[in-house]
Short mmCIF file of C-alpha atoms and ligand atoms in Angstrom, two decimals:
data_model
loop_
_atom_site.label_atom_id
_atom_site.label_comp_id
_atom_site.label_asym_id
_atom_site.label_seq_id
_atom_site.Cartn_x
_atom_site.Cartn_y
_atom_site.Cartn_z
CA MET S 1268 114.13 47.42 74.61
CA LYS S 1269 113.42 51.05 73.74
CA ASN S 1270 111.07 51.33 70.82
CA ARG S 1271 110.39 54.22 68.47
CA ARG S 1272 106.83 55.35 69.04
CA LEU S 1273 104.60 54.94 65.91
CA VAL S 1274 102.05 57.71 65.74
CA MET S 1275 98.92 55.70 64.99
CA ILE S 1276 96.30 58.13 66.32
CA PRO S 1277 93.80 59.32 63.71
CA GLY S 1278 95.78 62.47 63.00
CA PRO S 1279 98.38 63.76 62.98
CA THR S 1280 99.50 60.72 60.97
CA PRO S 1281 103.11 59.75 60.14
CA VAL S 1282 104.88 62.54 58.21
CA VAL S 1283 107.34 61.06 55.68
CA ARG S 1284 110.80 62.42 55.29
CA SER S 1285 110.23 64.24 51.96
CA ILE S 1286 107.37 66.18 53.55
CA GLN S 1287 109.36 66.92 56.68
CA ASP S 1288 112.10 68.25 54.51
CA GLN S 1289 109.79 70.91 53.04
CA MET S 1290 108.96 72.08 56.50
CA GLY S 1291 112.68 72.32 57.27
CA ARG S 1292 113.49 74.46 54.22
CA GLU S 1293 114.65 78.03 54.66
CA THR S 1294 111.61 80.13 54.70
CA VAL S 1295 111.29 82.68 51.87
CA ALA S 1296 109.22 85.83 51.46
CA PHE S 1297 105.62 84.97 50.47
CA GLY S 1298 106.15 87.26 47.47
CA ASP S 1299 109.13 85.19 46.29
CA PRO S 1300 108.41 84.20 42.66
CA GLY S 1301 109.32 80.64 43.36
CA PHE S 1302 106.84 80.41 46.23
CA VAL S 1303 104.12 82.23 44.32
CA LYS S 1304 104.45 79.68 41.51
CA ASP S 1305 104.53 76.71 43.96
CA PHE S 1306 101.36 77.92 45.68
CA LYS S 1307 99.54 78.45 42.40
CA GLU S 1308 100.46 74.95 41.16
CA LEU S 1309 99.27 73.49 44.44
CA LEU S 1310 95.86 75.13 44.09
CA THR S 1311 95.54 73.99 40.48
CA ASP S 1312 96.38 70.44 41.51
CA LEU S 1313 93.86 70.43 44.38
CA LYS S 1314 91.07 71.54 42.06
CA GLU S 1315 92.01 69.03 39.37
CA LEU S 1316 92.46 66.03 41.72
CA TRP S 1317 89.23 66.66 43.51
CA LYS S 1318 87.46 67.51 40.25
CA SER S 1319 86.16 70.89 41.22
CA SER S 1320 85.07 73.62 38.77
CA GLY S 1321 84.87 76.05 41.71
CA GLU S 1322 87.62 77.38 43.98
CA VAL S 1323 89.85 76.02 46.71
CA PHE S 1324 91.07 77.99 49.73
CA VAL S 1325 94.30 76.90 51.50
CA VAL S 1326 94.63 78.95 54.70
CA ALA S 1327 96.60 78.52 57.97
CA GLY S 1328 94.30 76.94 60.55
CA THR S 1329 92.87 73.55 61.55
CA GLY S 1330 89.84 71.49 60.62
CA THR S 1331 87.62 73.35 63.10
CA MET S 1332 88.44 76.60 61.42
CA ALA S 1333 87.52 75.04 58.12
CA MET S 1334 84.18 74.04 59.59
CA GLU S 1335 83.68 77.63 60.66
CA MET S 1336 84.72 78.88 57.22
CA ALA S 1337 82.13 76.66 55.61
CA ILE S 1338 79.34 77.83 57.87
CA ALA S 1339 80.31 81.50 57.92
CA ASN S 1340 80.33 81.84 54.16
CA THR S 1341 77.10 80.03 53.33
CA LEU S 1342 74.68 80.90 56.15
CA LYS S 1343 73.65 83.97 58.06
CA SER S 1344 71.93 84.49 61.34
CA GLY S 1345 68.30 83.17 61.24
CA ASP S 1346 68.99 80.66 58.41
CA ASN S 1347 68.16 77.04 58.76
CA LEU S 1348 70.88 74.36 58.86
CA LEU S 1349 70.35 70.63 58.86
CA ILE S 1350 73.13 68.72 60.63
CA VAL S 1351 73.56 65.06 59.82
CA SER S 1352 75.58 63.74 62.75
CA HIS S 1353 77.34 60.41 62.98
CA GLY S 1354 79.19 61.31 66.13
CA PHE S 1355 81.18 63.86 68.11
CA PHE S 1356 82.45 65.87 65.11
CA GLY S 1357 79.02 66.01 63.47
CA ASP S 1358 77.70 67.42 66.78
CA ARG S 1359 80.43 70.11 66.75
CA PHE S 1360 78.49 71.88 63.96
CA VAL S 1361 75.56 72.46 66.41
CA GLU S 1362 77.45 74.82 68.74
CA LEU S 1363 79.20 76.46 65.81
CA ALA S 1364 75.88 77.22 64.15
CA GLU S 1365 74.05 78.28 67.34
CA ARG S 1366 76.70 80.81 68.24
CA LYS S 1367 75.99 82.51 64.95
CA GLY S 1368 72.28 82.56 65.52
CA ILE S 1369 71.69 79.89 62.90
CA VAL S 1370 68.76 77.59 63.55
CA ALA S 1371 70.27 74.12 63.69
CA ASP S 1372 68.20 70.94 63.36
CA ILE S 1373 70.03 67.75 63.96
CA LEU S 1374 69.61 64.19 62.71
CA LYS S 1375 71.66 62.19 65.13
CA ALA S 1376 72.60 58.63 64.44
CA GLU S 1377 73.12 55.99 67.09
CA TRP S 1378 76.98 55.70 67.31
CA GLY S 1379 78.20 53.16 64.74
CA LYS S 1380 75.17 53.55 62.48
CA ILE S 1381 74.31 55.97 59.66
CA ILE S 1382 71.35 58.21 59.13
CA PRO S 1383 69.68 56.67 56.00
CA VAL S 1384 69.55 58.98 52.94
CA GLU S 1385 65.73 58.77 52.84
CA GLU S 1386 65.60 60.22 56.34
CA ILE S 1387 67.69 63.19 55.25
CA GLU S 1388 65.50 63.66 52.18
CA LYS S 1389 62.35 63.56 54.33
CA LYS S 1390 63.72 66.22 56.63
CA LEU S 1391 64.76 68.46 53.74
CA SER S 1392 61.25 68.20 52.35
CA GLU S 1393 59.59 69.39 55.54
CA LYS S 1394 61.32 72.79 55.83
CA LYS S 1395 63.55 75.03 53.74
CA TYR S 1396 67.17 74.59 54.76
CA GLN S 1397 69.86 76.89 53.47
CA ALA S 1398 72.54 74.25 54.08
CA VAL S 1399 73.13 70.71 55.23
CA THR S 1400 76.32 69.36 56.87
CA VAL S 1401 77.51 65.77 56.62
CA THR S 1402 80.73 64.47 58.20
CA HIS S 1403 82.21 62.10 55.66
CA VAL S 1404 84.11 60.06 58.24
CA ASP S 1405 83.27 60.86 61.88
CA THR S 1406 86.49 60.15 63.75
CA SER S 1407 84.66 59.41 66.95
CA THR S 1408 82.74 56.45 65.45
CA GLY S 1409 84.60 55.37 62.35
CA VAL S 1410 81.38 55.70 60.37
CA CYS S 1411 81.64 56.65 56.69
CA ALA S 1412 78.67 58.58 55.42
CA PRO S 1413 77.33 57.77 51.87
CA VAL S 1414 78.38 61.18 50.58
CA ALA S 1415 77.82 60.30 46.89
CA GLU S 1416 74.28 59.01 47.46
CA ILE S 1417 73.47 62.03 49.61
CA GLY S 1418 74.84 64.32 46.88
CA GLU S 1419 72.61 62.63 44.28
CA MET S 1420 69.57 63.09 46.52
CA MET S 1421 70.55 66.76 47.08
CA LYS S 1422 69.90 67.46 43.36
CA LYS S 1423 66.19 67.65 44.40
CA PHE S 1424 67.07 70.59 46.67
CA PRO S 1425 69.06 72.95 44.37
CA GLU S 1426 68.79 75.87 46.83
CA THR S 1427 70.47 73.97 49.69
CA ILE S 1428 74.23 74.11 50.09
CA TYR S 1429 75.74 70.65 50.63
CA ILE S 1430 78.68 70.90 53.07
CA VAL S 1431 80.96 67.88 53.61
CA ASP S 1432 83.43 67.68 56.44
CA GLY S 1433 86.28 65.65 54.96
CA VAL S 1434 88.80 66.16 57.79
CA CYS S 1435 89.15 62.43 58.45
CA ALA S 1436 88.44 61.40 54.82
CA THR S 1437 89.90 63.70 52.13
CA ALA S 1438 92.85 62.00 50.29
CA GLY S 1439 91.83 58.65 51.76
CA GLU S 1440 88.12 58.15 50.95
CA ARG S 1441 86.87 58.85 47.44
CA GLU S 1442 85.58 62.39 46.98
CA TYR S 1443 84.81 64.11 43.64
CA ILE S 1444 83.37 67.55 44.20
CA ASP S 1445 81.37 68.26 41.00
CA GLU S 1446 80.25 64.65 40.41
CA MET S 1447 79.05 64.25 44.02
CA ASN S 1448 77.29 67.60 43.91
CA ILE S 1449 79.30 68.80 46.95
CA ASP S 1450 79.19 72.61 47.45
CA VAL S 1451 81.75 72.91 50.28
CA LEU S 1452 84.35 70.30 51.05
CA LEU S 1453 86.51 71.08 54.05
CA THR S 1454 89.55 69.33 55.43
CA GLY S 1455 92.86 69.68 57.35
CA SER S 1456 96.51 68.88 56.51
CA GLN S 1457 97.23 66.39 59.37
CA LYS S 1458 95.23 63.31 58.43
CA ALA S 1459 95.17 61.56 55.06
CA PHE S 1460 97.51 64.15 53.48
CA GLY S 1461 100.16 63.17 55.95
CA VAL S 1462 101.30 66.75 56.63
CA ALA S 1463 101.85 68.26 60.06
CA PRO S 1464 98.82 70.07 61.55
CA GLY S 1465 98.31 73.71 60.63
CA LEU S 1466 96.64 74.05 57.20
CA GLU S 1467 93.01 73.88 56.28
CA MET S 1468 91.66 73.36 52.76
CA VAL S 1469 88.17 74.35 51.69
CA TRP S 1470 86.79 73.75 48.20
CA ALA S 1471 83.74 75.85 47.28
CA SER S 1472 81.47 75.25 44.23
CA GLN S 1473 80.28 78.09 42.05
CA LYS S 1474 76.91 77.74 43.92
CA ALA S 1475 78.63 78.17 47.28
CA LEU S 1476 80.58 81.20 45.96
CA ALA S 1477 77.32 82.72 44.68
CA ARG S 1478 75.71 82.16 48.09
CA ARG S 1479 78.65 83.91 49.77
CA LYS S 1480 78.04 86.97 47.49
CA GLU S 1481 74.34 86.99 48.16
CA ILE S 1482 74.82 87.17 51.93
CA GLY S 1483 76.76 90.51 51.76
CA THR S 1484 79.16 91.46 54.55
CA ILE S 1485 79.67 88.69 57.13
CA PRO S 1486 80.83 89.23 60.75
CA GLU S 1487 83.87 86.96 60.25
CA TYR S 1488 87.01 88.55 58.93
CA TYR S 1489 89.83 85.95 58.67
CA VAL S 1490 87.73 83.10 57.20
CA ASP S 1491 85.81 85.29 54.70
CA PHE S 1492 85.85 83.71 51.17
CA GLU S 1493 85.63 87.17 49.67
CA LYS S 1494 88.84 88.26 51.35
CA TRP S 1495 90.80 85.16 50.27
CA LEU S 1496 89.38 84.84 46.76
CA PRO S 1497 91.79 87.34 45.16
CA ILE S 1498 94.77 85.51 46.72
CA MET S 1499 93.58 82.08 45.60
CA GLN S 1500 93.18 83.46 42.08
CA ASP S 1501 96.54 85.28 42.08
CA THR S 1502 98.97 83.92 44.69
CA SER S 1503 101.26 86.95 44.42
CA LYS S 1504 98.63 89.00 46.29
CA TYR S 1505 98.46 89.42 50.05
CA TYR S 1506 95.64 89.19 52.50
CA ALA S 1507 97.14 87.39 55.54
CA THR S 1508 100.52 85.72 55.56
CA PRO S 1509 100.45 82.28 53.98
CA ALA S 1510 102.10 79.46 55.98
CA VAL S 1511 105.01 79.20 53.48
CA ASN S 1512 106.62 75.98 54.70
CA LEU S 1513 103.34 74.16 55.34
CA ILE S 1514 102.23 75.07 51.83
CA TRP S 1515 105.38 73.54 50.47
CA ALA S 1516 104.79 70.47 52.64
CA LEU S 1517 101.23 70.15 51.30
CA LYS S 1518 102.60 70.53 47.76
CA GLU S 1519 105.00 67.65 48.41
CA SER S 1520 102.06 65.57 49.76
CA VAL S 1521 100.14 66.30 46.61
CA ARG S 1522 103.17 65.37 44.53
CA LEU S 1523 103.23 62.00 46.35
CA ILE S 1524 99.52 61.54 45.70
CA LYS S 1525 100.01 62.22 41.97
CA GLU S 1526 102.98 59.87 41.89
CA GLU S 1527 100.93 57.06 43.49
CA GLY S 1528 97.83 57.98 41.46
CA ILE S 1529 94.84 59.23 43.36
CA GLU S 1530 92.66 56.29 42.38
CA ALA S 1531 95.43 53.86 43.44
CA ARG S 1532 95.63 55.73 46.70
CA TYR S 1533 91.91 55.36 47.33
CA ASP S 1534 92.18 51.58 46.48
CA ARG S 1535 95.16 51.25 48.83
CA HIS S 1536 93.16 52.85 51.67
CA ILE S 1537 90.36 50.28 51.12
CA LYS S 1538 92.79 47.40 51.11
CA VAL S 1539 94.68 48.70 54.20
CA GLY S 1540 91.51 49.61 56.12
CA ARG S 1541 89.86 46.26 55.57
CA ALA S 1542 93.07 44.36 56.36
CA MET S 1543 93.53 46.28 59.64
CA GLN S 1544 89.91 45.64 60.57
CA SER S 1545 90.21 41.88 59.83
CA ALA S 1546 93.45 41.71 61.82
CA LEU S 1547 91.93 43.48 64.79
CA GLU S 1548 88.84 41.22 64.70
CA SER S 1549 91.06 38.10 64.47
CA MET S 1550 92.64 39.26 67.76
CA GLY S 1551 89.32 39.38 69.57
CA PHE S 1552 88.40 43.06 69.22
CA GLY S 1553 85.17 44.43 67.84
CA ILE S 1554 84.72 47.32 65.39
CA LEU S 1555 82.08 49.99 66.35
CA ALA S 1556 80.89 50.92 62.86
CA ASP S 1557 78.38 48.76 60.99
CA LYS S 1558 80.20 46.62 58.38
CA ASP S 1559 78.49 48.42 55.46
CA HIS S 1560 79.51 51.91 56.62
CA ARG S 1561 83.03 51.44 57.95
CA ALA S 1562 85.66 54.03 57.18
CA VAL S 1563 88.91 52.96 55.58
CA THR S 1564 90.95 55.77 57.15
CA LEU S 1565 90.68 54.66 60.77
CA SER S 1566 89.20 51.97 62.95
CA ASN S 1567 87.26 52.44 66.18
CA VAL S 1568 88.06 49.31 68.12
CA LEU S 1569 85.97 47.86 70.93
CA TYR S 1570 87.81 46.07 73.74
CA PRO S 1571 86.94 42.51 74.60
CA GLU S 1572 85.62 41.91 78.11
CA GLY S 1573 88.19 42.62 80.88
CA ILE S 1574 90.66 44.85 79.12
CA ASP S 1575 91.38 48.04 80.95
CA ASP S 1576 91.72 50.97 78.49
CA MET S 1577 94.38 53.02 80.32
CA LYS S 1578 96.44 49.96 81.06
CA PHE S 1579 96.17 48.79 77.44
CA ARG S 1580 97.16 52.17 75.97
CA THR S 1581 99.98 52.66 78.42
CA ILE S 1582 101.55 49.26 77.65
CA LEU S 1583 100.93 49.78 73.96
CA ALA S 1584 102.84 53.03 74.09
CA GLU S 1585 105.76 51.19 75.79
CA GLU S 1586 105.56 48.66 73.01
CA GLY S 1587 105.92 51.46 70.48
CA ALA S 1588 102.50 52.46 69.18
CA GLN S 1589 100.36 55.41 70.18
CA VAL S 1590 96.60 55.18 69.57
CA ALA S 1591 93.78 57.40 70.70
CA GLY S 1592 91.07 56.72 73.30
CA GLY S 1593 87.31 56.55 72.72
CA LEU S 1594 85.21 59.71 72.98
CA ALA S 1595 82.13 60.49 75.01
CA ALA S 1596 80.13 57.34 75.98
CA TYR S 1597 82.90 55.19 74.45
CA ALA S 1598 85.71 56.58 76.67
CA GLY S 1599 87.30 53.56 78.31
CA LYS S 1600 85.48 51.08 76.02
CA MET S 1601 87.28 51.68 72.77
CA PHE S 1602 90.48 52.82 71.22
CA ARG S 1603 90.95 54.53 67.79
CA ILE S 1604 93.70 53.72 65.39
CA GLY S 1605 94.47 55.68 62.18
CA HIS S 1606 95.67 53.91 59.01
CA MET S 1607 95.50 56.68 56.54
CA GLY S 1608 97.82 58.92 54.54
CA ASN S 1609 101.35 57.81 53.97
CA VAL S 1610 101.46 54.85 56.42
CA ASP S 1611 103.44 51.91 55.05
CA MET S 1612 103.71 48.20 55.65
CA HIS S 1613 106.20 48.69 58.46
CA ASP S 1614 103.88 51.03 60.37
CA LEU S 1615 100.93 48.66 59.98
CA VAL S 1616 102.75 45.45 60.89
CA GLY S 1617 104.55 47.30 63.66
CA ALA S 1618 101.31 48.59 65.09
CA ILE S 1619 99.53 45.26 65.02
CA SER S 1620 102.48 43.39 66.44
CA ALA S 1621 102.71 46.04 69.25
CA ILE S 1622 98.99 45.36 70.01
CA GLU S 1623 99.77 41.58 70.12
CA ARG S 1624 102.60 42.13 72.59
CA THR S 1625 100.38 44.37 74.68
CA LEU S 1626 97.68 41.74 74.90
CA TYR S 1627 100.33 39.15 75.69
CA ARG S 1628 101.61 41.21 78.57
CA MET S 1629 98.01 41.57 79.79
CA GLY S 1630 97.55 37.79 79.79
CA THR S 1631 96.08 36.97 76.37
CA ASP S 1632 98.39 34.94 74.09
CA ILE S 1633 97.40 35.59 70.51
CA LEU S 1634 100.96 36.27 69.36
CA GLY S 1635 101.20 36.12 65.58
CA LYS S 1636 97.46 35.98 64.87
CA GLY S 1637 96.88 39.64 63.96
CA VAL S 1638 100.09 40.03 62.02
CA ALA S 1639 99.31 36.87 60.03
CA THR S 1640 95.83 38.05 59.15
CA LEU S 1641 97.03 41.50 58.27
CA GLN S 1642 99.86 40.35 56.02
CA LYS S 1643 97.72 37.73 54.26
CA GLU S 1644 95.07 40.38 53.48
CA LEU S 1645 97.68 42.85 52.26
CA LEU S 1646 99.40 40.26 50.11
CA LYS S 1647 96.16 39.38 48.31
N1 PMP P 1381 86.07 67.04 61.78
C1 PMP P 1381 86.52 65.78 61.93
C2 PMP P 1381 85.82 64.65 61.20
C3 PMP P 1381 87.66 65.50 62.69
O1 PMP P 1381 88.11 64.29 62.84
C4 PMP P 1381 88.30 66.59 63.36
C5 PMP P 1381 89.55 66.39 64.17
N2 PMP P 1381 89.79 65.15 64.66
C6 PMP P 1381 87.79 67.87 63.17
C7 PMP P 1381 86.66 68.03 62.36
C8 PMP P 1381 88.44 69.06 63.76
O2 PMP P 1381 89.74 69.28 63.19
P1 PMP P 1381 90.88 69.98 64.00
O3 PMP P 1381 91.16 69.21 65.16
O4 PMP P 1381 92.02 69.98 62.98
O5 PMP P 1381 90.43 71.34 64.37
#
């Protein structure tokens, strides 16, 4: 039987029809009054939903570019940056900073664990850091950082900019910019927003905007806040061409978020995340992240003894679900499955049942077990 292939990697996530339709619309001029209005409404919604009294930048690019935008606008060569790393994407800030001549110190967690807030506080007390980066959910480990607690602690360091990488979290894990004392929140369109890849969103607090001004001219041109600020404040202006159809697609995603209710969406992610993790555990898999710090947007799933990664993922793809492999030391030992954004019951049951069939074909008969656990949890 030929199966449709469910995209269950941790981004891009399934793109629902109404969002696809926005990408298929006839493209208009970016100065078209209808588009100017749509873009403006989108920016207003993004600030309101994430409770930001600062600004938001929506620019064509990916999450990595958003990371670069955050660093480029808040730090200059010779500044000190503290990187709190819970995995591969936390580590990505190191090279990014070093290339700019920023002095990067790193607090690196054992994969699956978090750096305790006290340890971050201790480090910040030892030396003056202009900024600190925290990856909300590190996609390589499935660890969710305590961003609210860190934000509370950061109040003791009012001169340090608090940067949060929300690429695998925003629109799935709770984030409130002002309340959590976040100065820069960065993300991309392809994960919990359920839009195709190609847009990055960066929220900046008044403190971050003031820091940008203090720095003066920066070497970067495309990602400069100062260049984009006039456009984000008046969407009829031009700096570089906006990704018209992707902006419409993101607007539709935000409309869906408002229709669902953002709090209901966050609660749904918790329910789905925990149900998927219970289902996977009931089938004999392990979960890499410590129970207290597990993301709800994806699961990083450890194979039981004797399961070959390549064989598993190849059969799983034949059975109709595509998942991602483990990174770095976990390549071959783990797979990663996304359950964020606009996934529905059919996607989840379909993915778990495809995993059951894969195990069956590999000689382990647990047919029905994962699906039963998943559905019972979701029906609670
Ligand atoms: N940060 C995190 C936490 C990510 O998961 C990713 C992508 N998986 C990135 C940054 C980089 O984003 P992109 O691939 O869109 O450049």
